[in-house]
GROMACS .gro file of C-alpha atoms in nm:
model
  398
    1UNK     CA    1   0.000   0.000   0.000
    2UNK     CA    2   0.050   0.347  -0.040
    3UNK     CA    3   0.090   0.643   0.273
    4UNK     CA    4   0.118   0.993   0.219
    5UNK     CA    5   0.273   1.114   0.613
    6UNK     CA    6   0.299   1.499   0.599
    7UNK     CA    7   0.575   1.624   0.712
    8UNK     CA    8   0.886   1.922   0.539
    9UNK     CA    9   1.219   1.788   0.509
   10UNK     CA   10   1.435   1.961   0.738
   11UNK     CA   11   1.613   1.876   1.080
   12UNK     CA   12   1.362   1.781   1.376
   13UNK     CA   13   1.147   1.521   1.479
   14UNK     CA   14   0.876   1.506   1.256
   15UNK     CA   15   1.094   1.430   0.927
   16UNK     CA   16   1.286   1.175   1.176
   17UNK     CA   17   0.959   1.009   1.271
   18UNK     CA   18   0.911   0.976   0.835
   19UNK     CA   19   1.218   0.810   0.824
   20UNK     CA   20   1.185   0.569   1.024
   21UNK     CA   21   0.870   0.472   0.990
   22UNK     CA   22   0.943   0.450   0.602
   23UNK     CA   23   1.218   0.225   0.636
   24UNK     CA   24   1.025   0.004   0.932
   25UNK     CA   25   0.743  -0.045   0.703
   26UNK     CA   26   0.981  -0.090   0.379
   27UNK     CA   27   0.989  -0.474   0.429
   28UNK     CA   28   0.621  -0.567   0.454
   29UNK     CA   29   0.579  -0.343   0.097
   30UNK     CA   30   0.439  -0.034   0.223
   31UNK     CA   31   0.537   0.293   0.053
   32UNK     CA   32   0.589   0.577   0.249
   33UNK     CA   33   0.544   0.923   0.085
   34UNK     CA   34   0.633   1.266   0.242
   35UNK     CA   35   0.398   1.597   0.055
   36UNK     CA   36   0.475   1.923   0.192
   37UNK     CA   37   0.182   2.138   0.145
   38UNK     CA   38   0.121   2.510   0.079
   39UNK     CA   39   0.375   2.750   0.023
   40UNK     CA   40   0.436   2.854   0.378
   41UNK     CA   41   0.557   2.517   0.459
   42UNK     CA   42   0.779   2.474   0.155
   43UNK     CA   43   0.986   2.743   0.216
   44UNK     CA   44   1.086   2.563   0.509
   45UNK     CA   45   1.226   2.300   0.254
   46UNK     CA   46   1.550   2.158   0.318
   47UNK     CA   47   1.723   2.053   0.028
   48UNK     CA   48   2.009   1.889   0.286
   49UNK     CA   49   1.715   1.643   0.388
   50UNK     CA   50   1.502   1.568   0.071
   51UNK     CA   51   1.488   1.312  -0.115
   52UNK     CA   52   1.303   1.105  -0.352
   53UNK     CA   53   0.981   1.000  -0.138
   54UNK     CA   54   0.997   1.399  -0.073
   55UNK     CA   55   0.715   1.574  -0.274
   56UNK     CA   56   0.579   1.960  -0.302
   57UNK     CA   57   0.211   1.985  -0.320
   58UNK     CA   58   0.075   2.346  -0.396
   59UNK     CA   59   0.363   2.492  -0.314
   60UNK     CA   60   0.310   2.837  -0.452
   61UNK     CA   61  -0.025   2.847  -0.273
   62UNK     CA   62  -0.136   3.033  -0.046
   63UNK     CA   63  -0.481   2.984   0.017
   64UNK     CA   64  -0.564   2.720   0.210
   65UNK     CA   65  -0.876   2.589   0.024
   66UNK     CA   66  -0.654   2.609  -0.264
   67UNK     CA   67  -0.409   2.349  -0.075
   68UNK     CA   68  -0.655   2.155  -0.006
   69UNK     CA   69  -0.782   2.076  -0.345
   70UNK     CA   70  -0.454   1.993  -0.440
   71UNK     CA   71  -0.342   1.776  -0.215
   72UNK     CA   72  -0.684   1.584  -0.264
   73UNK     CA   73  -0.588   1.549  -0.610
   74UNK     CA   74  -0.237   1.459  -0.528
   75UNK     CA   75  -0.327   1.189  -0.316
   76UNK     CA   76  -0.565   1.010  -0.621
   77UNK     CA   77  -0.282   1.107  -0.847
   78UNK     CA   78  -0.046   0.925  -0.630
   79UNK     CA   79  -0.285   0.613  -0.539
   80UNK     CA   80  -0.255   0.677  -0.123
   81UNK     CA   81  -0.445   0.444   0.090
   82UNK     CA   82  -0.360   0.586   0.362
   83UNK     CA   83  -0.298   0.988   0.472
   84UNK     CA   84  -0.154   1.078   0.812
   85UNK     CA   85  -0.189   1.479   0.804
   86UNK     CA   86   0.002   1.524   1.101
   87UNK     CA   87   0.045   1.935   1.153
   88UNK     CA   88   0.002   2.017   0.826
   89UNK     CA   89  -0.313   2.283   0.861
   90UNK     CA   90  -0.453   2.213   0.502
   91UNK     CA   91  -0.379   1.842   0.544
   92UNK     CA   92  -0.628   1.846   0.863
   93UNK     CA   93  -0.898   2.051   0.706
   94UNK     CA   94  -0.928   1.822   0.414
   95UNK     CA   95  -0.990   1.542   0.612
   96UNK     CA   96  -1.384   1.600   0.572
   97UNK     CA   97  -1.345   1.611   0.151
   98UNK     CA   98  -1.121   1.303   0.086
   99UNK     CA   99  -1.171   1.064  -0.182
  100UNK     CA  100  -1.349   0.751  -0.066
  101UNK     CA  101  -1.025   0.539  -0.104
  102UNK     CA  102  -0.795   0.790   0.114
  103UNK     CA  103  -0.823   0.641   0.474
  104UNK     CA  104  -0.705   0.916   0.721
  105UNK     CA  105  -0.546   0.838   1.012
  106UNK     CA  106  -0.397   1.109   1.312
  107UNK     CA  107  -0.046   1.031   1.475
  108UNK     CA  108  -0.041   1.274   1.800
  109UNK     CA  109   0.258   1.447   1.772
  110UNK     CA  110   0.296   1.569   2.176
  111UNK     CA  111   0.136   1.594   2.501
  112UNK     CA  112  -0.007   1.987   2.423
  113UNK     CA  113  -0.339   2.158   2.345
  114UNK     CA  114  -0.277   2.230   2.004
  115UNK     CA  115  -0.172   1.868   1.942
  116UNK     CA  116  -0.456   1.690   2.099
  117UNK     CA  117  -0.697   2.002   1.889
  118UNK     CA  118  -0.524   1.867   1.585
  119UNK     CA  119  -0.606   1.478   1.633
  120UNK     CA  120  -0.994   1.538   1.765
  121UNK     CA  121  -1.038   1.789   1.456
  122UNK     CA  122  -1.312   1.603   1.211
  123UNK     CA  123  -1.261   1.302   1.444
  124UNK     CA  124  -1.602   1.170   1.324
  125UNK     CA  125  -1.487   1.120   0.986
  126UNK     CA  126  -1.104   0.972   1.150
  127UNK     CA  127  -1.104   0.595   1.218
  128UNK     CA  128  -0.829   0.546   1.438
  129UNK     CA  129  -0.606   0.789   1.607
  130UNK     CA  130  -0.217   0.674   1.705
  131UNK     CA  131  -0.066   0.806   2.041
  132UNK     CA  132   0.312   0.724   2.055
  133UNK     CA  133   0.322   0.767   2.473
  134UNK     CA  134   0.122   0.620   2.738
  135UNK     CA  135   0.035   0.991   2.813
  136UNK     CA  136  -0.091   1.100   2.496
  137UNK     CA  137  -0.329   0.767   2.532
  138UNK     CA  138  -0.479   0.853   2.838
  139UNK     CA  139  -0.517   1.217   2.779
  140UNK     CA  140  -0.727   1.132   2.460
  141UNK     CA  141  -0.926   0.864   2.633
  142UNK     CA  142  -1.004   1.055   2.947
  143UNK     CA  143  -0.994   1.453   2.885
  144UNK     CA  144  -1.085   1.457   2.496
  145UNK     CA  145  -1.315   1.131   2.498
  146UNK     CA  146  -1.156   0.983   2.178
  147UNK     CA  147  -1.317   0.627   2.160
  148UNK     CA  148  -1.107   0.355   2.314
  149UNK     CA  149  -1.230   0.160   1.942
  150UNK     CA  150  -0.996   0.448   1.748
  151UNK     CA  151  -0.718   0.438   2.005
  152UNK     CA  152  -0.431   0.228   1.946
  153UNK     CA  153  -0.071   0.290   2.089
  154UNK     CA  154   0.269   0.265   1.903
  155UNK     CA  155   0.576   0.391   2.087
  156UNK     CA  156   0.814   0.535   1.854
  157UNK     CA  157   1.113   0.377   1.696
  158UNK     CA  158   1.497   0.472   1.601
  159UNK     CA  159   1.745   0.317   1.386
  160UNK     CA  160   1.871   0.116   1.688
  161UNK     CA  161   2.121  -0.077   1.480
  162UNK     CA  162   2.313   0.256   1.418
  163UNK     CA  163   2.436   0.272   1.740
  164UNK     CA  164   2.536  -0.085   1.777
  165UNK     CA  165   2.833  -0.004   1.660
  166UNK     CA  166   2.870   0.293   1.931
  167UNK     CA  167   2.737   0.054   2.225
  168UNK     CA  168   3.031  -0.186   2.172
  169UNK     CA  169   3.324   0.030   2.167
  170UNK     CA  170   3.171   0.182   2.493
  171UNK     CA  171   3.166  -0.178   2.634
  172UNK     CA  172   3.491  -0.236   2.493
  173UNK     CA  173   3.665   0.075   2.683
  174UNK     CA  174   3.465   0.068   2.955
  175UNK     CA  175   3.743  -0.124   3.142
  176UNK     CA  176   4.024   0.104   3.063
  177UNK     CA  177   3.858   0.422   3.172
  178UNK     CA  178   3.938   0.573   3.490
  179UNK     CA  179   3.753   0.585   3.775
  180UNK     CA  180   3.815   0.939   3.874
  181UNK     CA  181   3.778   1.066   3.476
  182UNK     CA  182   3.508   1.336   3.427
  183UNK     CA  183   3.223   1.219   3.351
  184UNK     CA  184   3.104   1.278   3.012
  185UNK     CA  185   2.712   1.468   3.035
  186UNK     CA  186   2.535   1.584   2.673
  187UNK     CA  187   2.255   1.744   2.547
  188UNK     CA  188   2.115   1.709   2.218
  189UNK     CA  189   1.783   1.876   2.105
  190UNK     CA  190   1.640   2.212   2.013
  191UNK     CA  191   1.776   2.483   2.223
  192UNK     CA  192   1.454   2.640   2.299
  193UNK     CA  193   1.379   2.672   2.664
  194UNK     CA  194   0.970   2.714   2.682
  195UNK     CA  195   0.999   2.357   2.571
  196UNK     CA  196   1.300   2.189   2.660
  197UNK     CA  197   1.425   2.299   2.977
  198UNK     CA  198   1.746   2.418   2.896
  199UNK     CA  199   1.812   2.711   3.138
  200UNK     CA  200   1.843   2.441   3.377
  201UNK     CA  201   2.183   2.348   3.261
  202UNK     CA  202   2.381   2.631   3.418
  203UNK     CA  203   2.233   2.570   3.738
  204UNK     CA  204   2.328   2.182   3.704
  205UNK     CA  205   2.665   2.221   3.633
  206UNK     CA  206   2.666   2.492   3.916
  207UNK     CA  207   2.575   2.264   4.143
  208UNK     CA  208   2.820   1.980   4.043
  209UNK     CA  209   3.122   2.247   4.063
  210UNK     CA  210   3.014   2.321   4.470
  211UNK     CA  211   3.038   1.911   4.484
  212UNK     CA  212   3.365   1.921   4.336
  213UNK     CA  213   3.202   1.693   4.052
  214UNK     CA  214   3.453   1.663   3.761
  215UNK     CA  215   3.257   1.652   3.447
  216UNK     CA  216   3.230   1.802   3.064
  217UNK     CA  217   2.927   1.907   2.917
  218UNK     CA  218   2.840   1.867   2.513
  219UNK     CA  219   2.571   2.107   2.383
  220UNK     CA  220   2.431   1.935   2.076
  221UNK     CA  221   2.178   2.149   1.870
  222UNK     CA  222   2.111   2.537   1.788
  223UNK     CA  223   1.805   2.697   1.840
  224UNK     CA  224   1.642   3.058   1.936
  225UNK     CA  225   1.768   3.061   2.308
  226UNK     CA  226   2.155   2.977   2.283
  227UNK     CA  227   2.284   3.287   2.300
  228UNK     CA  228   2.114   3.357   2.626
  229UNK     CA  229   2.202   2.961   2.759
  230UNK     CA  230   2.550   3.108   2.630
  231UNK     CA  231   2.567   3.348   2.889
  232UNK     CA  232   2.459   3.176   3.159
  233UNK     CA  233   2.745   2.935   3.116
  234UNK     CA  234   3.000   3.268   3.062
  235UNK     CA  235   3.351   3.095   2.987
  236UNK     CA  236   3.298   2.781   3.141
  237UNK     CA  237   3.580   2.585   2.963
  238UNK     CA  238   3.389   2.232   3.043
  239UNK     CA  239   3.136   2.372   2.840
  240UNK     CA  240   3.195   2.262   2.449
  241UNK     CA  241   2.927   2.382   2.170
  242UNK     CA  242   2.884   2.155   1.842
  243UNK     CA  243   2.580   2.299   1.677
  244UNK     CA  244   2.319   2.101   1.445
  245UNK     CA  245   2.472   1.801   1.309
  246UNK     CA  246   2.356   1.554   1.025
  247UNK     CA  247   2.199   1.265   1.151
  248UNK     CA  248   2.469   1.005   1.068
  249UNK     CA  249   2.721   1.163   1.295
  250UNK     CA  250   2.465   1.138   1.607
  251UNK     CA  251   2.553   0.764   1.697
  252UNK     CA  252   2.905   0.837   1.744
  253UNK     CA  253   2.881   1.165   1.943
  254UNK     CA  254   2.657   1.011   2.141
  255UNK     CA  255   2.914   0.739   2.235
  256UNK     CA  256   3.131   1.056   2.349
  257UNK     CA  257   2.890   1.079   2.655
  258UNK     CA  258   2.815   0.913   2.944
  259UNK     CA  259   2.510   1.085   3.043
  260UNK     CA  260   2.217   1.215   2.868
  261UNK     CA  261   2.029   1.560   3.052
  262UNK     CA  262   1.667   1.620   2.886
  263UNK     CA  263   1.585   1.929   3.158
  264UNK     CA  264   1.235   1.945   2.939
  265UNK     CA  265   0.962   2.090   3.068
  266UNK     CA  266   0.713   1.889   2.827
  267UNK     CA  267   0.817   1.636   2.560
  268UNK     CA  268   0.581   1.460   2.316
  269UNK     CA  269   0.798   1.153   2.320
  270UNK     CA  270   1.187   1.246   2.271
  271UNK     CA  271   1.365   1.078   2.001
  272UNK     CA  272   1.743   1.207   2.156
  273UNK     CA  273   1.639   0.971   2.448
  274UNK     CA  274   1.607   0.670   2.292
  275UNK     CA  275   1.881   0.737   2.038
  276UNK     CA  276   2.103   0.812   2.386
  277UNK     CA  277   1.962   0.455   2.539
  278UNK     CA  278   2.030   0.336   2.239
  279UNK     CA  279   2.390   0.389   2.251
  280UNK     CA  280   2.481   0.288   2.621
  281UNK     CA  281   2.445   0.620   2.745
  282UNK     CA  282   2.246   0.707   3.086
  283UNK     CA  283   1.926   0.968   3.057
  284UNK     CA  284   1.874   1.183   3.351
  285UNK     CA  285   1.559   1.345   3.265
  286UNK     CA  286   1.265   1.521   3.333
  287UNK     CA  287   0.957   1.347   3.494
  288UNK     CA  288   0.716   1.361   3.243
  289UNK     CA  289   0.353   1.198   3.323
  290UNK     CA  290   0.304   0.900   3.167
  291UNK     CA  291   0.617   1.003   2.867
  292UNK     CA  292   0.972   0.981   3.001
  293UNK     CA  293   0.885   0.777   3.321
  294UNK     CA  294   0.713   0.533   3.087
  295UNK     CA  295   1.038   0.550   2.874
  296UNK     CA  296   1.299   0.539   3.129
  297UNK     CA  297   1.275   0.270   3.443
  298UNK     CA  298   1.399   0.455   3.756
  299UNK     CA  299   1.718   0.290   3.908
  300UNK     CA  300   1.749   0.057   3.578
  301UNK     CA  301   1.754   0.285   3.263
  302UNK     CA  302   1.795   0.608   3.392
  303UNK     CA  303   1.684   0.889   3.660
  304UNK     CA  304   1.405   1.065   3.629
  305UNK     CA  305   1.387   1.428   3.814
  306UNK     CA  306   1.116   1.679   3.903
  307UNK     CA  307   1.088   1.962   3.651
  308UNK     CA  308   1.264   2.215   3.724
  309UNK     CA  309   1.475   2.051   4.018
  310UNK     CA  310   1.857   2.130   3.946
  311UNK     CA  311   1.976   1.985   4.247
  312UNK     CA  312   1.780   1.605   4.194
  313UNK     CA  313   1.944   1.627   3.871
  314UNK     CA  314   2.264   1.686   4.006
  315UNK     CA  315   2.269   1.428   4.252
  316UNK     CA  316   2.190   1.149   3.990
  317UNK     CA  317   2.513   1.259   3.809
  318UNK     CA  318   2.675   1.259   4.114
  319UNK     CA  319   2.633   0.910   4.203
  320UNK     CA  320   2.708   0.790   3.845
  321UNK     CA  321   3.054   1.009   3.843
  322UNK     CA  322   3.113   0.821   4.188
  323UNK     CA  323   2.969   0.468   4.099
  324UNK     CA  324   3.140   0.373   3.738
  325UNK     CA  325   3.010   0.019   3.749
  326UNK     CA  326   2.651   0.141   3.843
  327UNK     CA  327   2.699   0.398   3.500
  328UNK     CA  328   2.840   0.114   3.281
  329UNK     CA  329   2.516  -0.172   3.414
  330UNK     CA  330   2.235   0.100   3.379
  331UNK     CA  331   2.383   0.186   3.036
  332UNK     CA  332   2.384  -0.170   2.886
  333UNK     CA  333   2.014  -0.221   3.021
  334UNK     CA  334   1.908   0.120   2.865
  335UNK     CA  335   2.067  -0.028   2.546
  336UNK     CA  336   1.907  -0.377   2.582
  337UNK     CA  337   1.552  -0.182   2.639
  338UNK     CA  338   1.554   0.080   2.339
  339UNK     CA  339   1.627  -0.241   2.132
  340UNK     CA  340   1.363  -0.447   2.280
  341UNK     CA  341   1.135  -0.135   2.321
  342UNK     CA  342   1.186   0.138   2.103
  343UNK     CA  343   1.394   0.007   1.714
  344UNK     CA  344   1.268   0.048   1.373
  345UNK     CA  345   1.175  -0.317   1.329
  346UNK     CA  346   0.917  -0.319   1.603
  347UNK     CA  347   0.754   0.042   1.457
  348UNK     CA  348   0.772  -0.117   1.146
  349UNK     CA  349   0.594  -0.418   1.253
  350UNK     CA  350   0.341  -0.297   1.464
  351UNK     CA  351   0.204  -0.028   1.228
  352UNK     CA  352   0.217  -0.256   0.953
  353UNK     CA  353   0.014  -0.494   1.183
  354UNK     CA  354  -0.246  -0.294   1.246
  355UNK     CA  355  -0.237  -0.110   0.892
  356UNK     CA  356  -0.330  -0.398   0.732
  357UNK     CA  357  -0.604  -0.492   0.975
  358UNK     CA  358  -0.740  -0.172   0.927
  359UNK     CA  359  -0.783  -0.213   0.570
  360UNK     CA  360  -0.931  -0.591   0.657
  361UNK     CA  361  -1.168  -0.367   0.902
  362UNK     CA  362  -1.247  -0.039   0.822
  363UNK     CA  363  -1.607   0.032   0.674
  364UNK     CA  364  -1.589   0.237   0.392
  365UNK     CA  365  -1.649   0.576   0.439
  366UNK     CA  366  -1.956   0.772   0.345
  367UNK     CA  367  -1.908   1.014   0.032
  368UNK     CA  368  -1.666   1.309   0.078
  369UNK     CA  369  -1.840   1.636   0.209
  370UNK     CA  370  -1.902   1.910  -0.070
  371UNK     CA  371  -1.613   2.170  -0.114
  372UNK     CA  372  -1.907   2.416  -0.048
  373UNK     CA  373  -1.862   2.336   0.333
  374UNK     CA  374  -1.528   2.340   0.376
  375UNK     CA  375  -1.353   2.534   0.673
  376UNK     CA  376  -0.998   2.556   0.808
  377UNK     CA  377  -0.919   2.329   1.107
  378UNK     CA  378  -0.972   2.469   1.418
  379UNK     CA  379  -0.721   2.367   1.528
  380UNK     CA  380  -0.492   2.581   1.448
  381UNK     CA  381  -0.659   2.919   1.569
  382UNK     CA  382  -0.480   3.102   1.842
  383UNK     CA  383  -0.667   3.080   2.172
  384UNK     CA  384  -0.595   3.299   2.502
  385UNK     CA  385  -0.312   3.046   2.580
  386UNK     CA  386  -0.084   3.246   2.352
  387UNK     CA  387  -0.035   3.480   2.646
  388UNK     CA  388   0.016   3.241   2.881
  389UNK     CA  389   0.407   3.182   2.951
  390UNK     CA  390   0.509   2.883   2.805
  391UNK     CA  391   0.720   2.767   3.101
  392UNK     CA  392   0.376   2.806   3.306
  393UNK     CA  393   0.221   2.532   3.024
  394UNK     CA  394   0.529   2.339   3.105
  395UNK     CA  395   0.511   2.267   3.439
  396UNK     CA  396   0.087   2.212   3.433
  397UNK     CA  397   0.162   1.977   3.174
  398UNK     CA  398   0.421   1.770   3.410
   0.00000   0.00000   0.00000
């Protein structure tokens, strides 16, 4: 079969999630197609990450009617069973107007308002509806009364085998490193602290210099608040910056670390903590409802701190810098998890699973609503939460 997922090539997790779920499904014979719609989402078009399964729909348009239309025709042109709109607004508002053989189907993309709008939007016409954390599940079931009959779960998955590679040298020098080395803490992700926490990390690493805590800290990612995480840190010479990097050179920095920080303050899922477990490394994160404390086992995977809570953070790297052998165990179970848990394969499997039952299953759907009725998604309206801080939605959401 045939699935249009909408995403824009560019670095982040959405494209990621396309990836991966193309090559997971590749196997059982599913094609995985990713149109950008409209032309304020093309210009956010990455030549760096596009590539064949890439397509522009509309891309001069700016109308979003007009966007619609065309990616309706776009999707007969192209023979899609199957059309996952994602945040795509014109993607979303032609849900009502599809052709009869276009099945959509929502993936929740985080644990916010505007996410769960997105995937309740036209939900009568929207046979099932994928949540990728236990938190996302519940909060549909129980706050936005999404049938338990359209709810199914699948965790996401990562190209686990790329950091095989990465897992076994770190076994391999685990023995040779010193016990008194510093330890090695990263943090990989959008530098954008409304979201991910990250004017925590001065106060971290302040509290691990008053414990005498020898360590180095690798800041993985750019983003609209580095400049001001910049001068937090001042000239901190543990401190080293690498910027946005391609995707194949993520295994092998993340074998440079020890010790994964996500300081977010809400996270949808977190690909850069699975890619982390992945590679042997140790997350100290967040506590997340029902996200990373379903991700990361307390005492076996990982640590898992209140939001917010610098010093709980720094006492989990603490006792790893002082307990190498309790650093090197919890990183090979974190790696035996995200492979057991949280690979490719499994995604691959499971959605394939239940994409072909839902073809088996699905009744078909009643004609397509007239054009004449159409109206953007609601979705995507602002609401009086645009004035509320967003480190205020962060900690409600925890």
């Amino acid at each position: 079969g045939r699935i249009a997922y909408c995403t824009v090539p560019k670095i982040g997790g959405t494209f990621n999630y396309f990836r991966n779920l193309r090559k997971g499904l590749r196997p059982f014979g599913w094609h995985v197609l990713a149109p950008t719609v409209g032309k304020k989402l093309n210009a956010l078009w990455d030549d760096a990450y596009a590539d064949e399964d890439c397509r522009r729909v509309a891309a001069d348009a700016i109308d979003e009617r007009t966007q619609a239309e065309a990616l309706a025709a776009w999707l007969v042109e192209q023979q899609i069973d199957f059309l996952i709109p994602m945040s795509t607004p014109a993607a979303v508002s032609v849900v009502p107007h599809l052709p009869t053989r276009v099945t959509p189907i929502y993936r929740c993309s985080n644990i916010t308002r505007h996410a769960y709008d997105i995937v309740t939007e036209h939900i009568e016409y929207v046979p099932k509806v994928i949540a990728t954390s236990q938190r996302q599940y519940d909060d549909l079931a129980r706050a936005r009364h999404v049938p338990l009959s359209k709810l199914v779960l699948i965790p996401h998955g990562t190209d686990t085998a790329s950091f095989t590679e990465t897992f076994e040298a770190r076994v391999s020098e685990e023995g040779r490193t010193h016990s008194v080395s510093p330890i090695r803490l990263g943090y990989l992700g959008r530098i954008l602290d409304s979201a991910k926490g990250v004017m925590l990390l001065p106060p971290i690493v302040e509290n691990l210099d008053r414990r005498r805590v020898e360590y180095t800290l690798t800041i993985i990612g750019d983003g609209p608040d580095r400049e001001r995480l910049a001068r937090q840190f001042g000239d901190n010479p543990r401190v080293r910056w690498l910027g946005n990097q391609p995707n194949e050179r993520i295994p092998g920095l993340l074998g440079e670390i020890d010790v994964l920080l996500m300081p977010s303050r809400f996270e949808g899922f977190g690909f850069s903590l699975i890619e982390a477990m992945a590679s042997g490394a140790v997350p100290v994160v967040s506590r997340i409802r029902g996200v990373t404390d379903w991700i990361v086992e307390e005492n076996s995977t990982g640590f898992v701190c209140p939001i917010g809570d610098a010093t709980e953070f720094a006492d989990r790297i603490a006792r790893l810098a002082d307990d190498r052998s309790l650093l090197g165990s919890m990183g090979k179970e974190a790696h035996r998890q995200a492979i057991e848990r949280f690979s490719v394969e499994r995604l691959g499997r499971d959605y394939n699973r239940c994409l072909s039952e839902w073809r088996r299953s699905i009744e078909p759907r009643k004609e397509p609503a007239a054009w004449s009725t159409y109206r953007p998604a609601r979705g995507f309206e602002p609401t009086f939460r645009q004035w509320i801080p967003e480190s205020w939605k962060g900690l409600l959401r925890g």
